[in-house]
Tab-separated table of C-alpha atoms in Angstrom:
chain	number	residue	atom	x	y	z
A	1452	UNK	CA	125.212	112.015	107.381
A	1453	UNK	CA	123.092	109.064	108.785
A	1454	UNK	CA	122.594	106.313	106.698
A	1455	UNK	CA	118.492	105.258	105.399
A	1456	UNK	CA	118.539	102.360	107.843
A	1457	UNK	CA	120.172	103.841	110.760
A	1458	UNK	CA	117.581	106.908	110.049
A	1459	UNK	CA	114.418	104.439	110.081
A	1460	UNK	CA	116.048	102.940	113.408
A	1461	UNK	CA	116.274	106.078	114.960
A	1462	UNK	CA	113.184	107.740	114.463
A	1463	UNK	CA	110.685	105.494	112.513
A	1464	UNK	CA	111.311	102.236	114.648
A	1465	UNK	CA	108.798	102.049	117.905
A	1466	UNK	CA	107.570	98.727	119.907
A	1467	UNK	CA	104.538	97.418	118.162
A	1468	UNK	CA	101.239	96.256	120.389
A	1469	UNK	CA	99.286	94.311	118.051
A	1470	UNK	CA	101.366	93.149	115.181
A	1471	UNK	CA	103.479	89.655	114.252
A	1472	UNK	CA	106.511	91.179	113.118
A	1473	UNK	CA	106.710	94.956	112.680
A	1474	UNK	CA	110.180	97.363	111.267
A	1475	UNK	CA	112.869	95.318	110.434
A	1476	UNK	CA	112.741	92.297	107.972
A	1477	UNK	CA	111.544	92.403	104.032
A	1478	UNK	CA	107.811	92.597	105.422
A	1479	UNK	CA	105.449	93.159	107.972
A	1480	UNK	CA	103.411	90.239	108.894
A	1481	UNK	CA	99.830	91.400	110.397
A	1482	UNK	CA	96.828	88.898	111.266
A	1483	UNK	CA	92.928	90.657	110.906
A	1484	UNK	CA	90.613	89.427	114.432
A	1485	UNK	CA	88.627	86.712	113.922
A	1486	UNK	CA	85.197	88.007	111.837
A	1487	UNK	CA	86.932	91.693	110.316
A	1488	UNK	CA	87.636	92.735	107.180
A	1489	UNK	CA	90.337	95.045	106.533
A	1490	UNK	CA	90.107	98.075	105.070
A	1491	UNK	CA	93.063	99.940	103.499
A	1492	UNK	CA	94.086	103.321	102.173
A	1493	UNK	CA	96.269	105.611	100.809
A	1494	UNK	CA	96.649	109.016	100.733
A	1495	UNK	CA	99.850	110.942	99.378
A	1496	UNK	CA	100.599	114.282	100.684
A	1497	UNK	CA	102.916	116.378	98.603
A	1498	UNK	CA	104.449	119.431	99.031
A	1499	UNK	CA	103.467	122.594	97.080
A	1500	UNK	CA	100.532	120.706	96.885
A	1501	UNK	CA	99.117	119.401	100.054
A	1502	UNK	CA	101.220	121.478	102.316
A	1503	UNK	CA	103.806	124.554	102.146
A	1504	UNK	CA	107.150	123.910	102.151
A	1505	UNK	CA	107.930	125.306	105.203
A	1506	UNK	CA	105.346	123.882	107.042
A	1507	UNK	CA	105.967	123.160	111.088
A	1508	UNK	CA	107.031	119.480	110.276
A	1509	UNK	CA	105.769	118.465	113.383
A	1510	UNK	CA	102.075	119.434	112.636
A	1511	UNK	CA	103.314	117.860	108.999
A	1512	UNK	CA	104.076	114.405	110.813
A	1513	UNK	CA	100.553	114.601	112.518
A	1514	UNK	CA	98.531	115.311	109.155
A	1515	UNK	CA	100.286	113.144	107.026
A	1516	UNK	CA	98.895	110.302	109.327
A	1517	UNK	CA	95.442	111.807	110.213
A	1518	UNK	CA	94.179	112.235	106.945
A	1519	UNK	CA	94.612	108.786	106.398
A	1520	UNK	CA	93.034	107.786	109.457
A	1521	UNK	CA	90.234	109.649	108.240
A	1522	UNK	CA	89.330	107.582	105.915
A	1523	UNK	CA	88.734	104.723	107.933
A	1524	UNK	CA	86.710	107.062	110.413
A	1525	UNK	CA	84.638	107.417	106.998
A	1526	UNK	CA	84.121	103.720	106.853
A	1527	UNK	CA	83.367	102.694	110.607
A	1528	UNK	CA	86.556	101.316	110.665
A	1529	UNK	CA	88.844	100.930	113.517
A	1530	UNK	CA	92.407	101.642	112.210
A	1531	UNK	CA	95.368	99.384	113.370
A	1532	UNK	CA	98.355	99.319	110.883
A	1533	UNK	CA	100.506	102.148	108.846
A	1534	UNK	CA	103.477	101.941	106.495
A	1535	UNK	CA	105.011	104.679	105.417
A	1536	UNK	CA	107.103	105.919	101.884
A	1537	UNK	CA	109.115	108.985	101.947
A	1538	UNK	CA	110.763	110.602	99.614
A	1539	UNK	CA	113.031	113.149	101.102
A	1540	UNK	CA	115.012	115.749	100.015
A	1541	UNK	CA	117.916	115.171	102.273
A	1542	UNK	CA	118.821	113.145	105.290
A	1543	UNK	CA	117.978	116.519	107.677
A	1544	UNK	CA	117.510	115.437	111.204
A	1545	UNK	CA	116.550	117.993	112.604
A	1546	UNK	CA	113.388	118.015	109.715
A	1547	UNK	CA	112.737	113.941	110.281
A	1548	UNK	CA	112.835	114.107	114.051
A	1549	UNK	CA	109.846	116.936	114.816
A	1550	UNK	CA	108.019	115.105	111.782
A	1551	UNK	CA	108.571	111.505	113.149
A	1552	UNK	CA	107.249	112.857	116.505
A	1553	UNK	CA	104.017	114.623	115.069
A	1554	UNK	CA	103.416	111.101	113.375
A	1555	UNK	CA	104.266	108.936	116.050
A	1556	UNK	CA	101.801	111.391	117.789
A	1557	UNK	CA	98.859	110.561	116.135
A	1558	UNK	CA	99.995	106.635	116.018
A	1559	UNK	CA	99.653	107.126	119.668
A	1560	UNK	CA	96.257	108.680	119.384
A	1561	UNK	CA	94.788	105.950	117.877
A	1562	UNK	CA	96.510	102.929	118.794
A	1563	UNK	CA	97.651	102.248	115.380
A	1564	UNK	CA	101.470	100.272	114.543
A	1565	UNK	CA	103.706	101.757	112.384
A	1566	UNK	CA	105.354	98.489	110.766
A	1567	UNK	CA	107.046	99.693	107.306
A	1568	UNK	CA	107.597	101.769	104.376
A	1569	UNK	CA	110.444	102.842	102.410
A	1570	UNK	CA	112.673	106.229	102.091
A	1571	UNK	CA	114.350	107.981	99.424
A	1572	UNK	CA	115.946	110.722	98.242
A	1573	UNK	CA	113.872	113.127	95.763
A	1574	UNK	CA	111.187	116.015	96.480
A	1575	UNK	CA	109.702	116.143	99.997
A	1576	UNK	CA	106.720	113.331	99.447
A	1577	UNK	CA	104.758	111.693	101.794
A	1578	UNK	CA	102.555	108.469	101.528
A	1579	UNK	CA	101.208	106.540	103.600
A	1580	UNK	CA	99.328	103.496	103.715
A	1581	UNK	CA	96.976	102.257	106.362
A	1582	UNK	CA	95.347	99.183	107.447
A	1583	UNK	CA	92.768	98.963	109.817
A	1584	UNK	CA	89.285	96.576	110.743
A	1585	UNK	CA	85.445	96.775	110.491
A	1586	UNK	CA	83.133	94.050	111.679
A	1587	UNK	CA	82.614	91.597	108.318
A	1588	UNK	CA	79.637	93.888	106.432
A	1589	UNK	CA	79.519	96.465	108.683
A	1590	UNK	CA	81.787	98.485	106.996
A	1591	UNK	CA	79.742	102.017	105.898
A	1592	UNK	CA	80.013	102.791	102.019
A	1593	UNK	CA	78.965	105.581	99.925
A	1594	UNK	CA	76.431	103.494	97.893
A	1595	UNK	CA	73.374	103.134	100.970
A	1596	UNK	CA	71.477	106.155	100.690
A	1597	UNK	CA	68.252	106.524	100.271
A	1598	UNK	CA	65.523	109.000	99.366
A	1599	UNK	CA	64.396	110.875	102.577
A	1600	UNK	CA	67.274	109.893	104.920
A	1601	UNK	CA	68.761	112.927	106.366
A	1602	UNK	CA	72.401	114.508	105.837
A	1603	UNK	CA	74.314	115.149	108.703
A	1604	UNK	CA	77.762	117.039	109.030
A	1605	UNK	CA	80.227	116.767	112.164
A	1606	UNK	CA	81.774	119.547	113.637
A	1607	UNK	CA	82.301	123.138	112.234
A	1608	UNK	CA	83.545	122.369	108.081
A	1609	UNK	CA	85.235	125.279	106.651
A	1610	UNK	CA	87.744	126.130	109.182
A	1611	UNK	CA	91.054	124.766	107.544
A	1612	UNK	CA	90.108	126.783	104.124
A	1613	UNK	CA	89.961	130.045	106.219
A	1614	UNK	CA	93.361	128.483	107.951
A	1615	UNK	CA	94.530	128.556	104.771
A	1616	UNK	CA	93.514	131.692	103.341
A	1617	UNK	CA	94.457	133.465	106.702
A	1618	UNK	CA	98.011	131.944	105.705
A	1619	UNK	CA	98.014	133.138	101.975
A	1620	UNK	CA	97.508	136.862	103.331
A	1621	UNK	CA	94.329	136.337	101.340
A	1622	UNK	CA	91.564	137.180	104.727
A	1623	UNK	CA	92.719	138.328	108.369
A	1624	UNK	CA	91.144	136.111	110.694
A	1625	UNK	CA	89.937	137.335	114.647
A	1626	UNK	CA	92.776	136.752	116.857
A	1627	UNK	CA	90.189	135.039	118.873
A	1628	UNK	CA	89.680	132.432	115.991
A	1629	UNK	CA	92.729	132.090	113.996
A	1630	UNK	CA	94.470	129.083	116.372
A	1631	UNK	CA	91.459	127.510	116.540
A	1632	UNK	CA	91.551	127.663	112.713
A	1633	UNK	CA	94.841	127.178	111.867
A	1634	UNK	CA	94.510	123.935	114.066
A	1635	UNK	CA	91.921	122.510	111.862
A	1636	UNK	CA	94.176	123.351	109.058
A	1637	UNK	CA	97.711	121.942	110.645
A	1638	UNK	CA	96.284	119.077	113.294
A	1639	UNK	CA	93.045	117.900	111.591
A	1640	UNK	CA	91.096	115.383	114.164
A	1641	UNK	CA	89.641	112.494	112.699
A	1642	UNK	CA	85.999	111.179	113.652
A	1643	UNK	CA	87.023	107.749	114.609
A	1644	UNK	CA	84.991	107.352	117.689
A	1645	UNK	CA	82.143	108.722	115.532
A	1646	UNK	CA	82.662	106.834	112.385
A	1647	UNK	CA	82.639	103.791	115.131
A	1648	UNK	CA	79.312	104.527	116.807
A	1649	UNK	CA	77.522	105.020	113.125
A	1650	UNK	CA	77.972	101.260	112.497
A	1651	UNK	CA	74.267	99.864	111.542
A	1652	UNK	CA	73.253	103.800	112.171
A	1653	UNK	CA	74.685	105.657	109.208
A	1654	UNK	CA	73.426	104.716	105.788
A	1655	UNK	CA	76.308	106.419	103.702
A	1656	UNK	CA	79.313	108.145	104.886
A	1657	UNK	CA	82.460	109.985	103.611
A	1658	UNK	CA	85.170	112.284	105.155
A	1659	UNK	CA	84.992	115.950	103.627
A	1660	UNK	CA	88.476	116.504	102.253
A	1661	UNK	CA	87.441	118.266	98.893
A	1662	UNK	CA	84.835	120.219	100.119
A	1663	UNK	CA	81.365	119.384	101.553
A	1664	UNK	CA	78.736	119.815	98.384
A	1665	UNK	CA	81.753	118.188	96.058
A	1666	UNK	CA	81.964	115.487	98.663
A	1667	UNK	CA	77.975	115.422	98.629
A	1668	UNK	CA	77.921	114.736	94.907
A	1669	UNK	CA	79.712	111.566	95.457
A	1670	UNK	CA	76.959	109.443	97.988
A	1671	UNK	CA	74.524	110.726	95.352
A	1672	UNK	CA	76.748	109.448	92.649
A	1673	UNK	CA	77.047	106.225	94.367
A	1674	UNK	CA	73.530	105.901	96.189
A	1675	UNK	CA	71.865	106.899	93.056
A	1676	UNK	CA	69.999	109.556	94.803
A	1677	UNK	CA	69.522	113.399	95.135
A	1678	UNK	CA	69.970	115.957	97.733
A	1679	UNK	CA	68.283	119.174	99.057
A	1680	UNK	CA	70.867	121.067	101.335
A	1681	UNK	CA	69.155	123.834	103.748
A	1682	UNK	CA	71.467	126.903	103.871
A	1683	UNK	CA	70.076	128.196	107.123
A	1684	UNK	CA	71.137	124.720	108.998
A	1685	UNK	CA	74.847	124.917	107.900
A	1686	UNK	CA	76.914	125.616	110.665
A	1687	UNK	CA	77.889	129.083	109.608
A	1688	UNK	CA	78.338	131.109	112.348
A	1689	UNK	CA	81.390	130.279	113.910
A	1690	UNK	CA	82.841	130.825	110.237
A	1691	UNK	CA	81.337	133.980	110.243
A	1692	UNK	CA	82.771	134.932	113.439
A	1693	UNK	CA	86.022	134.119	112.058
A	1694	UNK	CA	86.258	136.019	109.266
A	1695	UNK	CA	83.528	138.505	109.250
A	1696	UNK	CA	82.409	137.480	105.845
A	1697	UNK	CA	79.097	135.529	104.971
A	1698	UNK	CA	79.898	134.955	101.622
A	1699	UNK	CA	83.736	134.172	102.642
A	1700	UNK	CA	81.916	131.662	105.336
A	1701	UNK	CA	79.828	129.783	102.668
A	1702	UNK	CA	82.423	129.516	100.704
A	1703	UNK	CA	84.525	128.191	103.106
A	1704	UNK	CA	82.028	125.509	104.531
A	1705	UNK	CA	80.679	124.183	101.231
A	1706	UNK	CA	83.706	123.775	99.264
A	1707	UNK	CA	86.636	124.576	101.063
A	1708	UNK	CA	87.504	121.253	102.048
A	1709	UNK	CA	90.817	119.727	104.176
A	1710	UNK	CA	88.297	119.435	107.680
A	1711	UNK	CA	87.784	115.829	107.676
A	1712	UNK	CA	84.687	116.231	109.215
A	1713	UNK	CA	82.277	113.142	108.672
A	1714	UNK	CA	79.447	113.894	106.257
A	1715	UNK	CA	76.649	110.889	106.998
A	1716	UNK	CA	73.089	109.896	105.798
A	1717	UNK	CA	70.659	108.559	108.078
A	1718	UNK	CA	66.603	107.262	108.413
A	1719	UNK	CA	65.104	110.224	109.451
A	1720	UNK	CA	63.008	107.779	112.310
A	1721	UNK	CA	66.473	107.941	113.734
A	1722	UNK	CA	67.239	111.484	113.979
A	1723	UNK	CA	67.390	111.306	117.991
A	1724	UNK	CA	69.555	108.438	118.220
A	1725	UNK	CA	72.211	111.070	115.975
A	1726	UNK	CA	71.696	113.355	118.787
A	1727	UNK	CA	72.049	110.910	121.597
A	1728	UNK	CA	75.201	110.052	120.489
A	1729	UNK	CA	75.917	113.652	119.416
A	1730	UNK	CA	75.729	114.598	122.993
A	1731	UNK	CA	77.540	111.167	124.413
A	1732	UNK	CA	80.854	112.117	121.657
A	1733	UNK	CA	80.223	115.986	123.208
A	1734	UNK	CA	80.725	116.621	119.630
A	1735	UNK	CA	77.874	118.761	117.434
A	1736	UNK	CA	76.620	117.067	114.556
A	1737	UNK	CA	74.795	119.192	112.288
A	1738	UNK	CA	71.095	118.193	110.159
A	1739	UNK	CA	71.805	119.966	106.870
A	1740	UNK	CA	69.745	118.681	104.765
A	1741	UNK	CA	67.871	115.500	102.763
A	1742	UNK	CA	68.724	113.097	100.053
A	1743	UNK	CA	65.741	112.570	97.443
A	1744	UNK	CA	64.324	110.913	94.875
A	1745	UNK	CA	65.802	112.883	91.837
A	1746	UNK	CA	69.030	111.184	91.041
A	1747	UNK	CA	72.174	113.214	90.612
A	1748	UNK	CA	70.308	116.392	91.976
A	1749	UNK	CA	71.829	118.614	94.424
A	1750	UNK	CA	69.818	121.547	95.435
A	1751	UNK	CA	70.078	124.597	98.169
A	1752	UNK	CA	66.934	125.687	99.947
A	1753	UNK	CA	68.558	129.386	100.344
A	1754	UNK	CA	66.714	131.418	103.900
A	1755	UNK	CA	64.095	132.569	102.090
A	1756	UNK	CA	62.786	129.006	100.685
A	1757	UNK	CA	64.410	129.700	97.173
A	1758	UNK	CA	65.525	126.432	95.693
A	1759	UNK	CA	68.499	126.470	93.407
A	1760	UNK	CA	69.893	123.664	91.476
A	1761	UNK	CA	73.874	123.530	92.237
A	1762	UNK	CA	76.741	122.117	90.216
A	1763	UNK	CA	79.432	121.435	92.057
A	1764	UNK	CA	82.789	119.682	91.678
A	1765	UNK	CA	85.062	118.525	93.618
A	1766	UNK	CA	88.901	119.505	94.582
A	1767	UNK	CA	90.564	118.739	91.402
A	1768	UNK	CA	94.395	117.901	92.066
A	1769	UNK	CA	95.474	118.336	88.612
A	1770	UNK	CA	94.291	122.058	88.306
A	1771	UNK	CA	95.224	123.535	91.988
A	1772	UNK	CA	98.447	124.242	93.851
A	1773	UNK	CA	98.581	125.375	97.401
């Protein structure tokens, strides 16, 4: 059985483009570009949690690095650095090797250095950290909303739940849908290039992981704002096409979560410069909805003009397993 450090040679040690000293010694040693901060998270991925068990670890090597990456997509931030922990059950090559090349993958993808991290032996755990760089105060928070900018949502949220459910045997999704679905799920694309073109556009920004209205509640939290949500602009229908089920669609979009689609605020006397660079990204970015002036306040304007007040709440990782 290979040894920890002949393991991290073999499959966690590439050439690094933009680093001072990478794999190897007791640290990495990094230097920020003149005039960036860095910006840093973490996000730990375990399994029967986060993932099944027997999840391709190939796809599992991708996702545990793009949901991190996500997070600097969320910020504007362009992401540069990753070290890794891993606690493993067992020194199983033939495991490590598809997941090393899934991750090294998405390193690939977005030019980012893996320069670190640790391994172990315990239950399968994965955590990484990553480091990347925004323009000093460009960097876009949670806490800029204001009353009458307008909510916008990337992409098609609510794909990855039905992934999942379609997985549980709990829905049967179109055969003409369930790839694209179980994609979302398995190889979720972060924004970057978005979160990157929002800089001095976007007022407030987050990635949906737990589920777009818990995700919501959040920039209201921190903006100190409200929001009205229009049902009829969510992008429902290729949910619905999916899985046949309105309700199951809804369901899906709002809350489901695991997408990483960008959710974003914006001056409303900017709406076509969202759709300018909607159409430059080829990517569609969706006007749901409003923030207001009632703090804390999250309301649906249902098709036929009903309003409803919501309460909503986010994924809660103490009371769900996968």
């Amino acid at each position: 059985m290979p040894s920890e450090f002949a393991l991290i040679r073999r499959h966690f040690t590439r050439p690094a483009s933009h680093t001072d000293l990478a794999v190897g010694d007791d640290a990495a040693l990094i230097r920020a570009r003149p005039g960036m901060q860095l910006a840093i998270s973490t996000d730990m991925l375990v399994a029967g949690t986060h993932f099944f068990v027997d999840t391709d670890p190939e796809d599992l090597g991708w996702k545990t690095l793009a949901v991190n990456v996500s997070d600097l997509a969320a910020m504007g931030a362009e992401p540069r650095w990753v070290v890794l922990a891993a606690s493993l059950p067992s020194a199983d090559e033939s495991w490590i090797a598809p997941f090393a090349k899934g991750f090294f993958a998405c390193c690939a993808a977005f030019g980012i250095d893996a320069i670190g991290g640790d391994t172990t032996r315990g239950p399968l755990n994965l955590c990484p950290t990553i480091f990347g760089e925004v323009p000093l105060g460009k960097a876009i928070t949670r806490d800029g909303g204001r009353p009458g900018d307008e909510l916008w949502i990337s992409g098609a949220p609510g794909r990855a739940a039905l992934g999942l459910a379609h997985l549980k045997s709990d829905i049967q999704l179109a055969a003409d849908w369930r790839a694209d679905c179980l994609a979302a799920l398995q190889r979720p694309q972060p924004r970057v290039a978005l979160g990157l073109a929002l800089r001095g556009l976007a007022t407030a920004m987050l990635d949906v992981s737990d589920g777009l209205l818990g995700d919501l509640a959040h920039i209201l939290e921190r903006s100190g704002v409200g929001a009205e949500v229009d049902e009829a602009a969510l992008p429902l229908a290729p949910l619905i096409a999916a899985c046949g089920d309105p309700t199951r669609a809804f369901q899906a979009c709002t809350a489901g979560g695991d997408d990483y689609e960008l959710l974003f605020s914006a001056p409303a006397l900017r709406r076509d410069d969202v759709l300018a660079l909607s159409a430059r990204l080829d990517l569609p970015l969706h006007r749901i909805g409003h923030l207001t002036d009632a703090p804390g306040q999250l309301k649906l304007r249902r098709a036929d003009g009903r309003l409803d007040n919501l309460t909503v709440s986010g994924y809660d990782h103490f009371g769900h397993d996968t």
